[in-house]
Amino acid sequence: MEAKTREVEPLQDTVPPRHQIESDESEDEDLDTHHNRQLPPTPLVNINWIDSYVQKSNVLVALHEAGQYWAQGVILGDIHGKLILNTIEIGNFYTPQWADVLVIIITTRVPLYAMHTIASTIISCIQPKCLSMIDSYPLPSCILPLPQKSNKQPIRYLQTYRKLQLPSAELFSPPNMLQSLAAAFLPLAEFKKLPSTLLLLPSSHMTPPTPPRIISSPFGPPIREEWEPRVMEEFHRNLDVALGSQSTWKVNKDTSGFGKVRPLRRGDVGEGGMYL
C-alpha cells in the first residue's frame, strides 16, 4: 500500500500549515450560520373562552383541510373559545347541539416545535374522556400492505385504548407515518391511557411540510381538495360511531363556510346503532 506524500515547495525548510494548502471555507460558513441561527420561540398556548365552558365527554379535533371541509357539512353553532399560540389565533372551539362534544377546528399548520405544547395544553385543560380527530393521509406516498383490488381509496383510522368497530374504515398501518398535528396527540393519548380515534380522509396531495413559523389567515387556508358527498357521508358515519352520536353530514350550498347537519329523526336509517 503506497503512502500518500504531501507536495511541498523544495526551497521551503518546513511543511506549510494546512490552511495554506487547502482552505475549507464551507466549514467557516457552517459555523457562522450555526452561531447566527435563532432558536425557535418558546410556544405559549392559551385557551380564551368567550362563554363559560360546560364540560363535555368527547373532544373532536378537526385538523387542516380535511377538518375544514368536514365542517362545511355540520352546524357548529357560535364560537365558544379561541386557541391562541404566541398571540396568534390558530383555532376555534364550538359546542354543537347534535352531540355531547367539544369541537376544535384547527386549520392553521403550526411549526414542529409547537405541536407537543398545543396537544398537551388541550388535553390537560379540557380533560376529555374520549378524543376523536379528523385529518387526511396522502395517497401518493401511502404504502399498502396488499394490492388494491379496486380504485377505491378507503378511509383509514388509528386508535388508542379503543376497539371500535368502524363501519367502513381500514387501519392506517406502518410503515406509513403522520407528519401533522395529529401525530402529537396520539402519543399523549397513549401515555395518558385516553381512548382516542383518528379518522383520515384520502387525499390526492402530499402533506405540506411543517412551516418554520406560524402563518395564520383570518379566513383560513384555501381548500385545495374536495371530497365527494358520498365519501363525506361515509366518513361521518364512522365519526358518529366514535362520538356516539346520530347525525348526517350534508353540505349547505346556499351559504359559504360551514354547512348543516341534520339530526336523525326517529325511524331514520341509522337509529339504534345500525352503523355499529
Coordinates of N, CA and C in Angstrom, one line a residue, residues 48-54 79-81:
N48 N -58.8 31.0 25.2 CA -59.6 32.1 25.6 C -61.1 31.8 25.4
W49 N -61.8 31.5 26.5 CA -63.2 31.2 26.4 C -64.0 32.5 26.3
I50 N -64.9 32.5 25.3 CA -65.8 33.6 25.1 C -67.0 33.4 26.1
D51 N -67.6 32.2 26.1 CA -68.6 31.9 27.1 C -68.1 30.9 28.1
S52 N -68.8 30.7 29.2 CA -68.4 29.8 30.2 C -68.4 28.4 29.6
Y53 N -67.4 27.6 29.8 CA -67.3 26.3 29.2 C -68.0 25.2 30.1
V54 N -68.8 24.4 29.4 CA -69.5 23.3 30.1 C -68.8 22.1 29.7
I79 N -69.0 30.5 18.1 CA -67.7 30.2 18.7 C -67.7 30.4 20.2
H80 N -67.2 29.4 20.9 CA -67.2 29.5 22.4 C -65.8 29.8 22.9
G81 N -64.8 29.7 22.1 CA -63.5 30.0 22.6 C -62.5 30.0 21.4

